[in-house]
Short mmCIF file of N, CA and C in Angstrom, two decimals:
data_model
loop_
_atom_site.label_atom_id
_atom_site.label_comp_id
_atom_site.label_asym_id
_atom_site.label_seq_id
_atom_site.Cartn_x
_atom_site.Cartn_y
_atom_site.Cartn_z
N PRO A 136 -30.24 12.69 5.04
CA PRO A 136 -29.74 14.01 4.70
C PRO A 136 -30.35 14.51 3.38
N LYS A 137 -30.32 15.79 3.24
CA LYS A 137 -30.80 16.40 2.00
C LYS A 137 -29.61 17.00 1.26
N VAL A 138 -29.70 16.96 -0.06
CA VAL A 138 -28.69 17.58 -0.90
C VAL A 138 -29.34 18.75 -1.60
N ARG A 139 -28.74 19.91 -1.45
CA ARG A 139 -29.26 21.10 -2.11
C ARG A 139 -28.13 21.71 -2.94
N LEU A 140 -28.38 21.84 -4.22
CA LEU A 140 -27.36 22.40 -5.10
C LEU A 140 -27.37 23.92 -5.03
N MET A 141 -26.20 24.48 -5.18
CA MET A 141 -26.10 25.93 -5.30
C MET A 141 -26.69 26.32 -6.64
N ALA A 142 -26.97 27.56 -6.82
CA ALA A 142 -27.54 28.04 -8.08
C ALA A 142 -26.62 27.69 -9.24
N LEU A 143 -27.18 26.98 -10.20
CA LEU A 143 -26.43 26.59 -11.40
C LEU A 143 -27.19 27.14 -12.61
N ASP A 144 -27.07 28.41 -12.83
CA ASP A 144 -27.82 29.08 -13.89
C ASP A 144 -27.45 28.58 -15.28
N LEU A 145 -26.28 28.00 -15.42
CA LEU A 145 -25.84 27.56 -16.74
C LEU A 145 -26.45 26.22 -17.15
N LEU A 146 -27.11 25.54 -16.21
CA LEU A 146 -27.67 24.23 -16.51
C LEU A 146 -29.18 24.28 -16.66
N GLU A 147 -29.66 23.46 -17.57
CA GLU A 147 -31.11 23.28 -17.73
C GLU A 147 -31.61 22.44 -16.56
N ASP A 148 -32.93 22.34 -16.44
CA ASP A 148 -33.52 21.60 -15.32
C ASP A 148 -33.14 20.13 -15.30
N GLU A 149 -33.16 19.47 -16.44
CA GLU A 149 -32.88 18.03 -16.47
C GLU A 149 -31.45 17.70 -16.04
N PRO A 150 -30.41 18.35 -16.57
CA PRO A 150 -29.05 18.07 -16.08
C PRO A 150 -28.88 18.42 -14.61
N ARG A 151 -29.54 19.48 -14.16
CA ARG A 151 -29.47 19.86 -12.75
C ARG A 151 -30.05 18.75 -11.87
N ARG A 152 -31.21 18.19 -12.29
CA ARG A 152 -31.83 17.09 -11.54
C ARG A 152 -30.92 15.86 -11.56
N ALA A 153 -30.29 15.59 -12.69
CA ALA A 153 -29.39 14.43 -12.79
C ALA A 153 -28.21 14.58 -11.84
N ILE A 154 -27.65 15.77 -11.77
CA ILE A 154 -26.54 16.02 -10.83
C ILE A 154 -27.02 15.85 -9.40
N HIS A 155 -28.16 16.39 -9.09
CA HIS A 155 -28.74 16.27 -7.75
C HIS A 155 -28.94 14.81 -7.38
N THR A 156 -29.53 14.04 -8.29
CA THR A 156 -29.78 12.62 -8.03
C THR A 156 -28.48 11.87 -7.80
N ARG A 157 -27.49 12.12 -8.64
CA ARG A 157 -26.19 11.43 -8.51
C ARG A 157 -25.51 11.79 -7.19
N LEU A 158 -25.52 13.05 -6.81
CA LEU A 158 -24.92 13.46 -5.54
C LEU A 158 -25.63 12.81 -4.35
N PHE A 159 -26.96 12.79 -4.42
CA PHE A 159 -27.73 12.18 -3.34
C PHE A 159 -27.41 10.69 -3.22
N GLN A 160 -27.34 9.99 -4.33
CA GLN A 160 -27.01 8.56 -4.31
C GLN A 160 -25.60 8.32 -3.76
N TRP A 161 -24.66 9.16 -4.19
CA TRP A 161 -23.30 9.03 -3.70
C TRP A 161 -23.25 9.23 -2.18
N LEU A 162 -23.93 10.26 -1.70
CA LEU A 162 -23.95 10.55 -0.26
C LEU A 162 -24.58 9.40 0.51
N GLN A 163 -25.68 8.86 0.01
CA GLN A 163 -26.34 7.72 0.66
C GLN A 163 -25.39 6.52 0.75
N THR A 164 -24.65 6.27 -0.32
CA THR A 164 -23.71 5.15 -0.34
C THR A 164 -22.61 5.36 0.69
N GLN A 165 -22.05 6.57 0.73
CA GLN A 165 -20.97 6.87 1.68
C GLN A 165 -21.45 6.77 3.12
N LEU A 166 -22.61 7.35 3.39
CA LEU A 166 -23.15 7.29 4.76
C LEU A 166 -23.52 5.87 5.14
N GLY A 167 -24.01 5.11 4.17
CA GLY A 167 -24.33 3.71 4.43
C GLY A 167 -23.10 2.92 4.83
N ALA A 168 -21.98 3.19 4.16
CA ALA A 168 -20.73 2.51 4.49
C ALA A 168 -20.28 2.88 5.90
N MET A 169 -20.44 4.14 6.26
CA MET A 169 -20.09 4.58 7.62
C MET A 169 -20.98 3.91 8.65
N GLN A 170 -22.27 3.92 8.40
CA GLN A 170 -23.21 3.35 9.36
C GLN A 170 -23.05 1.84 9.48
N ALA A 171 -22.63 1.17 8.41
CA ALA A 171 -22.44 -0.28 8.45
C ALA A 171 -21.36 -0.68 9.45
N LEU A 172 -20.43 0.23 9.69
CA LEU A 172 -19.38 -0.05 10.68
C LEU A 172 -19.93 -0.07 12.09
N LEU A 173 -21.11 0.48 12.27
CA LEU A 173 -21.76 0.52 13.58
C LEU A 173 -23.10 -0.21 13.50
N ALA A 174 -23.07 -1.44 13.03
CA ALA A 174 -24.29 -2.22 12.88
C ALA A 174 -24.93 -2.47 14.24
N GLU A 175 -26.23 -2.19 14.32
CA GLU A 175 -26.94 -2.39 15.58
C GLU A 175 -27.20 -3.88 15.80
N PRO A 176 -26.96 -4.35 17.01
CA PRO A 176 -27.26 -5.75 17.31
C PRO A 176 -28.77 -5.98 17.32
N GLU A 177 -29.17 -7.22 17.09
CA GLU A 177 -30.59 -7.53 17.06
C GLU A 177 -31.21 -7.49 18.44
N ASP A 178 -30.44 -7.86 19.45
CA ASP A 178 -30.97 -7.86 20.82
C ASP A 178 -31.16 -6.43 21.32
N ALA A 179 -32.23 -6.23 22.06
CA ALA A 179 -32.42 -4.94 22.73
C ALA A 179 -31.52 -4.94 23.95
N GLY A 180 -31.25 -3.78 24.46
CA GLY A 180 -30.46 -3.71 25.68
C GLY A 180 -29.41 -2.63 25.62
N PRO A 181 -28.52 -2.64 26.59
CA PRO A 181 -27.53 -1.56 26.70
C PRO A 181 -26.59 -1.47 25.51
N LEU A 182 -26.22 -2.61 24.93
CA LEU A 182 -25.33 -2.58 23.76
C LEU A 182 -26.01 -1.88 22.59
N ARG A 183 -27.25 -2.21 22.36
CA ARG A 183 -27.99 -1.58 21.27
C ARG A 183 -28.13 -0.08 21.51
N GLY A 184 -28.42 0.31 22.76
CA GLY A 184 -28.54 1.72 23.10
C GLY A 184 -27.24 2.47 22.89
N LEU A 185 -26.13 1.85 23.28
CA LEU A 185 -24.82 2.48 23.12
C LEU A 185 -24.51 2.68 21.64
N ILE A 186 -24.74 1.67 20.84
CA ILE A 186 -24.46 1.78 19.40
C ILE A 186 -25.38 2.80 18.75
N TYR A 187 -26.62 2.86 19.21
CA TYR A 187 -27.55 3.87 18.67
C TYR A 187 -26.99 5.28 18.90
N VAL A 188 -26.50 5.54 20.10
CA VAL A 188 -25.93 6.86 20.41
C VAL A 188 -24.72 7.13 19.52
N LEU A 189 -23.85 6.14 19.38
CA LEU A 189 -22.67 6.33 18.52
C LEU A 189 -23.06 6.58 17.07
N ARG A 190 -24.06 5.88 16.57
CA ARG A 190 -24.52 6.10 15.19
C ARG A 190 -25.05 7.52 15.02
N SER A 191 -25.81 7.97 16.00
CA SER A 191 -26.41 9.31 15.89
C SER A 191 -25.39 10.42 16.06
N GLN A 192 -24.23 10.11 16.63
CA GLN A 192 -23.20 11.12 16.86
C GLN A 192 -21.94 10.84 16.03
N PHE A 193 -22.10 10.18 14.93
CA PHE A 193 -21.00 9.92 13.99
C PHE A 193 -19.81 9.21 14.65
N GLY A 194 -20.09 8.34 15.62
CA GLY A 194 -19.04 7.46 16.13
C GLY A 194 -18.30 7.88 17.36
N ILE A 195 -18.74 8.93 18.06
CA ILE A 195 -18.04 9.34 19.29
C ILE A 195 -19.03 9.88 20.29
N ALA A 196 -18.82 9.52 21.56
CA ALA A 196 -19.65 10.03 22.65
C ALA A 196 -18.80 10.03 23.92
N THR A 197 -19.21 10.84 24.88
CA THR A 197 -18.46 10.87 26.14
C THR A 197 -18.91 9.72 27.04
N GLN A 198 -18.03 9.34 27.92
CA GLN A 198 -18.37 8.33 28.92
C GLN A 198 -19.58 8.78 29.74
N THR A 199 -19.65 10.07 30.03
CA THR A 199 -20.76 10.62 30.81
C THR A 199 -22.09 10.39 30.11
N GLU A 200 -22.14 10.64 28.80
CA GLU A 200 -23.37 10.46 28.03
C GLU A 200 -23.84 9.01 28.04
N LEU A 201 -22.90 8.09 28.13
CA LEU A 201 -23.23 6.66 28.02
C LEU A 201 -23.13 5.92 29.35
N ARG A 202 -23.10 6.66 30.43
CA ARG A 202 -22.88 6.05 31.75
C ARG A 202 -23.81 4.87 32.02
N ALA A 203 -25.11 5.04 31.81
CA ALA A 203 -26.08 3.99 32.11
C ALA A 203 -25.85 2.75 31.24
N GLN A 204 -25.62 2.96 29.94
CA GLN A 204 -25.40 1.83 29.04
C GLN A 204 -24.09 1.10 29.38
N LEU A 205 -23.04 1.85 29.68
CA LEU A 205 -21.76 1.25 30.01
C LEU A 205 -21.84 0.41 31.28
N LYS A 206 -22.56 0.92 32.23
CA LYS A 206 -22.70 0.21 33.51
C LYS A 206 -23.43 -1.12 33.33
N ALA A 207 -24.36 -1.17 32.39
CA ALA A 207 -25.19 -2.36 32.19
C ALA A 207 -24.60 -3.36 31.19
N LEU A 208 -23.46 -3.06 30.56
CA LEU A 208 -22.89 -3.97 29.57
C LEU A 208 -22.43 -5.28 30.20
N SER A 209 -22.71 -6.37 29.53
CA SER A 209 -22.24 -7.68 29.97
C SER A 209 -20.84 -7.93 29.38
N ALA A 210 -20.21 -9.00 29.81
CA ALA A 210 -18.91 -9.37 29.26
C ALA A 210 -19.03 -9.67 27.76
N GLU A 211 -20.13 -10.30 27.37
CA GLU A 211 -20.35 -10.60 25.95
C GLU A 211 -20.56 -9.32 25.15
N ASP A 212 -21.26 -8.33 25.73
CA ASP A 212 -21.44 -7.04 25.07
C ASP A 212 -20.10 -6.37 24.82
N ARG A 213 -19.22 -6.44 25.80
CA ARG A 213 -17.90 -5.83 25.67
C ARG A 213 -17.08 -6.51 24.57
N LYS A 214 -17.23 -7.82 24.44
CA LYS A 214 -16.56 -8.54 23.36
C LYS A 214 -17.11 -8.09 22.00
N SER A 215 -18.43 -7.88 21.94
CA SER A 215 -19.04 -7.40 20.69
C SER A 215 -18.50 -6.03 20.32
N LEU A 216 -18.34 -5.16 21.30
CA LEU A 216 -17.77 -3.83 21.04
C LEU A 216 -16.34 -3.95 20.51
N ALA A 217 -15.58 -4.83 21.10
CA ALA A 217 -14.20 -5.03 20.65
C ALA A 217 -14.17 -5.52 19.20
N ARG A 218 -15.08 -6.43 18.84
CA ARG A 218 -15.13 -6.91 17.45
C ARG A 218 -15.49 -5.79 16.49
N LEU A 219 -16.33 -4.87 16.93
CA LEU A 219 -16.73 -3.72 16.09
C LEU A 219 -15.68 -2.61 16.11
N LYS A 220 -14.59 -2.80 16.85
CA LYS A 220 -13.53 -1.80 17.01
C LYS A 220 -14.07 -0.52 17.65
N ILE A 221 -14.97 -0.71 18.61
CA ILE A 221 -15.47 0.41 19.41
C ILE A 221 -14.67 0.41 20.70
N ARG A 222 -14.02 1.51 20.96
CA ARG A 222 -13.11 1.62 22.10
C ARG A 222 -13.80 2.32 23.27
N LEU A 223 -13.58 1.76 24.45
CA LEU A 223 -14.07 2.36 25.69
C LEU A 223 -12.88 3.01 26.37
N GLY A 224 -12.79 4.32 26.24
CA GLY A 224 -11.65 5.04 26.78
C GLY A 224 -11.92 5.61 28.17
N VAL A 225 -11.00 6.42 28.63
CA VAL A 225 -11.11 7.07 29.94
C VAL A 225 -12.22 8.11 29.92
N ARG A 226 -12.28 8.92 28.85
CA ARG A 226 -13.30 9.97 28.72
C ARG A 226 -14.31 9.72 27.61
N TYR A 227 -13.89 9.00 26.57
CA TYR A 227 -14.72 8.85 25.38
C TYR A 227 -14.94 7.39 25.01
N VAL A 228 -16.05 7.17 24.33
CA VAL A 228 -16.33 5.91 23.66
C VAL A 228 -16.36 6.27 22.18
N TYR A 229 -15.61 5.54 21.36
CA TYR A 229 -15.50 5.94 19.96
C TYR A 229 -15.30 4.74 19.05
N ALA A 230 -15.71 4.92 17.80
CA ALA A 230 -15.53 3.90 16.77
C ALA A 230 -14.19 4.17 16.08
N GLN A 231 -13.22 3.32 16.36
CA GLN A 231 -11.87 3.50 15.85
C GLN A 231 -11.85 3.61 14.32
N ARG A 232 -12.65 2.81 13.64
CA ARG A 232 -12.63 2.81 12.17
C ARG A 232 -13.08 4.14 11.57
N LEU A 233 -13.92 4.88 12.27
CA LEU A 233 -14.41 6.15 11.73
C LEU A 233 -13.39 7.28 11.86
N LEU A 234 -12.26 7.00 12.50
CA LEU A 234 -11.19 8.00 12.60
C LEU A 234 -10.25 7.93 11.41
N LYS A 235 -10.47 6.97 10.54
CA LYS A 235 -9.62 6.82 9.35
C LYS A 235 -9.80 8.02 8.43
N PRO A 236 -8.72 8.44 7.74
CA PRO A 236 -8.81 9.62 6.86
C PRO A 236 -9.93 9.54 5.83
N GLY A 237 -10.22 8.35 5.31
CA GLY A 237 -11.26 8.22 4.30
C GLY A 237 -12.63 8.66 4.79
N PHE A 238 -12.89 8.47 6.07
CA PHE A 238 -14.18 8.87 6.62
C PHE A 238 -14.16 10.28 7.20
N GLN A 239 -12.98 10.79 7.54
CA GLN A 239 -12.90 12.08 8.22
C GLN A 239 -13.46 13.23 7.37
N SER A 240 -13.14 13.27 6.09
CA SER A 240 -13.64 14.39 5.28
C SER A 240 -15.15 14.34 5.13
N LEU A 241 -15.72 13.16 4.98
CA LEU A 241 -17.18 13.03 4.90
C LEU A 241 -17.82 13.40 6.24
N ARG A 242 -17.25 12.93 7.34
CA ARG A 242 -17.77 13.28 8.66
C ARG A 242 -17.70 14.79 8.87
N ALA A 243 -16.58 15.40 8.46
CA ALA A 243 -16.43 16.85 8.63
C ALA A 243 -17.49 17.60 7.84
N ALA A 244 -17.72 17.19 6.60
CA ALA A 244 -18.73 17.87 5.77
C ALA A 244 -20.13 17.71 6.37
N CYS A 245 -20.47 16.51 6.76
CA CYS A 245 -21.81 16.26 7.33
C CYS A 245 -22.01 16.99 8.65
N LEU A 246 -21.01 16.92 9.51
CA LEU A 246 -21.13 17.58 10.81
C LEU A 246 -21.14 19.09 10.68
N SER A 247 -20.35 19.63 9.77
CA SER A 247 -20.37 21.08 9.56
C SER A 247 -21.74 21.53 9.10
N ALA A 248 -22.32 20.78 8.17
CA ALA A 248 -23.67 21.13 7.69
C ALA A 248 -24.69 20.99 8.81
N TRP A 249 -24.58 19.92 9.58
CA TRP A 249 -25.53 19.67 10.68
C TRP A 249 -25.46 20.76 11.74
N LEU A 250 -24.24 21.20 12.05
CA LEU A 250 -24.05 22.21 13.09
C LEU A 250 -24.15 23.64 12.55
N GLY A 251 -24.36 23.77 11.24
CA GLY A 251 -24.58 25.09 10.66
C GLY A 251 -23.31 25.88 10.38
N HIS A 252 -22.18 25.22 10.22
CA HIS A 252 -20.93 25.91 9.91
C HIS A 252 -20.74 25.94 8.40
N ARG A 253 -20.43 27.11 7.88
CA ARG A 253 -20.28 27.24 6.42
C ARG A 253 -18.91 26.79 5.94
N THR A 254 -17.92 26.77 6.80
CA THR A 254 -16.59 26.35 6.39
C THR A 254 -16.19 25.10 7.16
N LEU A 255 -15.38 24.30 6.52
CA LEU A 255 -14.89 23.07 7.14
C LEU A 255 -13.55 23.34 7.80
N PRO A 256 -13.30 22.69 8.95
CA PRO A 256 -11.97 22.82 9.54
C PRO A 256 -10.96 22.12 8.66
N ALA A 257 -9.76 22.63 8.66
CA ALA A 257 -8.68 22.01 7.87
C ALA A 257 -8.16 20.81 8.65
N LEU A 258 -8.55 19.63 8.20
CA LEU A 258 -8.10 18.39 8.85
C LEU A 258 -6.97 17.79 8.02
N PRO A 259 -5.74 17.93 8.49
CA PRO A 259 -4.65 17.33 7.75
C PRO A 259 -4.81 15.81 7.72
N ALA A 260 -4.55 15.20 6.59
CA ALA A 260 -4.70 13.76 6.45
C ALA A 260 -3.83 13.03 7.47
N ALA A 261 -4.44 12.11 8.16
CA ALA A 261 -3.76 11.25 9.15
C ALA A 261 -3.09 12.04 10.28
N ALA A 262 -3.50 13.27 10.50
CA ALA A 262 -2.89 14.07 11.57
C ALA A 262 -3.44 13.65 12.93
N VAL A 263 -2.59 13.74 13.92
CA VAL A 263 -2.98 13.42 15.29
C VAL A 263 -3.49 14.68 15.98
N THR A 264 -2.93 15.84 15.62
CA THR A 264 -3.36 17.10 16.20
C THR A 264 -3.48 18.15 15.10
N PHE A 265 -4.25 19.19 15.40
CA PHE A 265 -4.26 20.37 14.53
C PHE A 265 -4.60 21.58 15.38
N ASP A 266 -4.29 22.76 14.85
CA ASP A 266 -4.53 24.02 15.55
C ASP A 266 -6.02 24.22 15.76
N ALA A 267 -6.42 24.50 16.98
CA ALA A 267 -7.84 24.62 17.33
C ALA A 267 -8.46 25.94 16.90
N GLU A 268 -7.63 26.90 16.53
CA GLU A 268 -8.16 28.21 16.15
C GLU A 268 -9.12 28.09 14.97
N GLY A 269 -10.29 28.65 15.12
CA GLY A 269 -11.28 28.65 14.05
C GLY A 269 -12.15 27.40 13.98
N CYS A 270 -11.92 26.44 14.85
CA CYS A 270 -12.73 25.23 14.87
C CYS A 270 -13.51 25.19 16.17
N PRO A 271 -14.83 25.38 16.12
CA PRO A 271 -15.63 25.37 17.34
C PRO A 271 -15.49 24.04 18.10
N ALA A 272 -15.45 24.13 19.42
CA ALA A 272 -15.25 22.94 20.26
C ALA A 272 -16.26 21.82 19.97
N PRO A 273 -17.56 22.11 19.81
CA PRO A 273 -18.49 21.00 19.54
C PRO A 273 -18.18 20.28 18.23
N LEU A 274 -17.78 21.02 17.21
CA LEU A 274 -17.44 20.40 15.94
C LEU A 274 -16.16 19.58 16.07
N ALA A 275 -15.16 20.13 16.73
CA ALA A 275 -13.90 19.41 16.91
C ALA A 275 -14.13 18.09 17.65
N GLU A 276 -14.90 18.14 18.72
CA GLU A 276 -15.17 16.92 19.49
C GLU A 276 -15.97 15.92 18.67
N ALA A 277 -16.97 16.38 17.94
CA ALA A 277 -17.78 15.49 17.11
C ALA A 277 -16.93 14.83 16.01
N LEU A 278 -15.90 15.52 15.56
CA LEU A 278 -15.01 14.95 14.55
C LEU A 278 -14.02 13.95 15.15
N GLY A 279 -13.98 13.88 16.48
CA GLY A 279 -13.03 12.97 17.12
C GLY A 279 -11.73 13.64 17.47
N TYR A 280 -11.75 14.98 17.56
CA TYR A 280 -10.58 15.77 17.92
C TYR A 280 -10.94 16.75 19.04
N PRO A 281 -11.11 16.25 20.28
CA PRO A 281 -11.44 17.18 21.37
C PRO A 281 -10.37 18.27 21.52
N LYS A 282 -10.86 19.46 21.88
CA LYS A 282 -9.93 20.58 22.10
C LYS A 282 -9.22 20.40 23.42
N ILE A 283 -7.90 20.49 23.36
CA ILE A 283 -7.06 20.44 24.54
C ILE A 283 -6.12 21.64 24.42
N GLY A 284 -6.42 22.68 25.17
CA GLY A 284 -5.63 23.91 25.07
C GLY A 284 -5.74 24.50 23.68
N PRO A 285 -4.60 24.84 23.06
CA PRO A 285 -4.64 25.47 21.73
C PRO A 285 -4.73 24.47 20.58
N SER A 286 -4.84 23.19 20.90
CA SER A 286 -4.85 22.15 19.87
C SER A 286 -6.08 21.27 19.96
N CYS A 287 -6.37 20.63 18.85
CA CYS A 287 -7.37 19.56 18.81
C CYS A 287 -6.59 18.27 18.66
N VAL A 288 -6.87 17.30 19.52
CA VAL A 288 -6.11 16.05 19.57
C VAL A 288 -7.03 14.89 19.19
N ARG A 289 -6.57 14.05 18.27
CA ARG A 289 -7.39 12.90 17.87
C ARG A 289 -7.68 12.03 19.08
N VAL A 290 -8.91 11.63 19.21
CA VAL A 290 -9.40 10.99 20.42
C VAL A 290 -8.64 9.72 20.78
N ASP A 291 -8.21 8.92 19.83
CA ASP A 291 -7.50 7.69 20.18
C ASP A 291 -6.16 8.00 20.83
N MET A 292 -5.47 9.04 20.36
CA MET A 292 -4.19 9.41 20.97
C MET A 292 -4.41 10.07 22.33
N LEU A 293 -5.46 10.88 22.44
CA LEU A 293 -5.79 11.48 23.73
C LEU A 293 -6.09 10.39 24.75
N GLU A 294 -6.86 9.41 24.36
CA GLU A 294 -7.20 8.30 25.26
C GLU A 294 -5.97 7.49 25.65
N ARG A 295 -5.07 7.33 24.71
CA ARG A 295 -3.82 6.61 25.01
C ARG A 295 -3.04 7.35 26.09
N LEU A 296 -2.96 8.67 25.96
CA LEU A 296 -2.27 9.49 26.95
C LEU A 296 -2.99 9.45 28.30
N LEU A 297 -4.31 9.59 28.28
CA LEU A 297 -5.07 9.57 29.54
C LEU A 297 -4.94 8.23 30.26
N ALA A 298 -4.95 7.14 29.52
CA ALA A 298 -4.81 5.82 30.13
C ALA A 298 -3.43 5.67 30.78
N LEU A 299 -2.40 6.15 30.09
CA LEU A 299 -1.05 6.08 30.63
C LEU A 299 -0.93 6.93 31.89
N LEU A 300 -1.48 8.14 31.85
CA LEU A 300 -1.44 9.01 33.03
C LEU A 300 -2.20 8.39 34.20
N ARG A 301 -3.34 7.78 33.91
CA ARG A 301 -4.12 7.12 34.96
C ARG A 301 -3.30 6.02 35.62
N GLN A 302 -2.61 5.21 34.83
CA GLN A 302 -1.76 4.15 35.38
C GLN A 302 -0.66 4.71 36.25
N GLU A 303 -0.03 5.78 35.78
CA GLU A 303 1.06 6.40 36.54
C GLU A 303 0.55 6.96 37.87
N VAL A 304 -0.61 7.59 37.86
CA VAL A 304 -1.18 8.15 39.10
C VAL A 304 -1.52 7.02 40.06
N GLN A 305 -2.06 5.92 39.55
CA GLN A 305 -2.43 4.79 40.41
C GLN A 305 -1.20 4.14 41.04
N ARG A 306 -0.09 4.14 40.32
CA ARG A 306 1.16 3.58 40.86
C ARG A 306 1.79 4.47 41.91
N GLY A 307 1.72 5.77 41.69
CA GLY A 307 2.40 6.72 42.57
C GLY A 307 1.44 7.34 43.57
N LYS A 308 1.92 8.42 44.16
CA LYS A 308 1.11 9.13 45.16
C LYS A 308 0.98 10.57 44.73
N GLY A 309 0.18 10.83 43.75
CA GLY A 309 -0.01 12.20 43.32
C GLY A 309 0.06 12.33 41.82
N PRO A 310 0.21 13.57 41.37
CA PRO A 310 0.22 13.82 39.92
C PRO A 310 1.38 13.11 39.23
N ALA A 311 1.13 12.65 38.03
CA ALA A 311 2.15 11.97 37.24
C ALA A 311 2.76 12.94 36.25
N PRO A 312 4.07 12.82 36.02
CA PRO A 312 4.68 13.66 34.99
C PRO A 312 4.21 13.22 33.60
N LEU A 313 4.23 14.15 32.67
CA LEU A 313 3.85 13.80 31.30
C LEU A 313 4.93 12.91 30.70
N PRO A 314 4.55 11.78 30.15
CA PRO A 314 5.56 10.88 29.59
C PRO A 314 6.18 11.44 28.32
N GLU A 315 7.49 11.21 28.16
CA GLU A 315 8.18 11.71 26.97
C GLU A 315 7.64 11.08 25.70
N ALA A 316 7.20 9.84 25.79
CA ALA A 316 6.66 9.14 24.61
C ALA A 316 5.45 9.87 24.03
N ALA A 317 4.73 10.59 24.87
CA ALA A 317 3.53 11.29 24.40
C ALA A 317 3.87 12.35 23.35
N MET A 318 5.07 12.90 23.39
CA MET A 318 5.44 13.91 22.40
C MET A 318 5.42 13.31 20.99
N SER A 319 5.93 12.09 20.84
CA SER A 319 5.92 11.48 19.50
C SER A 319 4.50 11.05 19.13
N TRP A 320 3.69 10.59 20.08
CA TRP A 320 2.30 10.19 19.79
C TRP A 320 1.52 11.38 19.26
N LEU A 321 1.73 12.54 19.90
CA LEU A 321 0.93 13.72 19.58
C LEU A 321 1.60 14.65 18.57
N GLY A 322 2.83 14.36 18.23
CA GLY A 322 3.52 15.18 17.24
C GLY A 322 3.79 16.58 17.74
N CYS A 323 4.23 16.72 18.99
CA CYS A 323 4.49 18.05 19.55
C CYS A 323 5.73 18.01 20.42
N ASP A 324 6.18 19.22 20.87
CA ASP A 324 7.33 19.31 21.75
C ASP A 324 6.86 19.39 23.20
N GLN A 325 7.82 19.33 24.13
CA GLN A 325 7.51 19.33 25.56
C GLN A 325 6.73 20.56 26.02
N PRO A 326 7.11 21.80 25.63
CA PRO A 326 6.34 22.97 26.08
C PRO A 326 4.88 22.93 25.60
N THR A 327 4.67 22.47 24.38
CA THR A 327 3.30 22.37 23.85
C THR A 327 2.52 21.33 24.62
N LEU A 328 3.17 20.21 24.94
CA LEU A 328 2.52 19.12 25.67
C LEU A 328 2.10 19.57 27.05
N GLU A 329 2.94 20.38 27.69
CA GLU A 329 2.61 20.85 29.05
C GLU A 329 1.52 21.88 28.99
#
């Protein structure tokens, strides 16, 4: 990434360069810590390809995007993913550790810059959902908060709900009712959940 300072007319060139250098070093350190959570395995193969995609997308990708890699994973590869806290959900594959509040603000800033958005979405600390208004769907999904109706839902909670619904549908014969427990997981009431 590149760091570009806004116009700082009050500073001489040398202090401006020092600020630029310090910001760049700080950003490199922070991004390095994020990327270390998704260390690429030495072996080539589907696991390495999957982790490469997750690294390039800040820790989240759809099952559809990773279909070929997921299909080719061995039992040992799946154990490696579990050790890295990479979750294979119903719709998404995601790095659980990158959903922590400490990484969310950095991910939001980097993704907003990458996608060309001048403002950051308001991500409440440790929130499971937030109002989707004003947050473009690609940015919300890249942050780990796919848009579901009028809300953005954190991917781990969405996957928890989808897995439960899948189990209920498999047990029964048709659509499953929304579980009451989902209201507390998602921090919403029944009408909002429906």
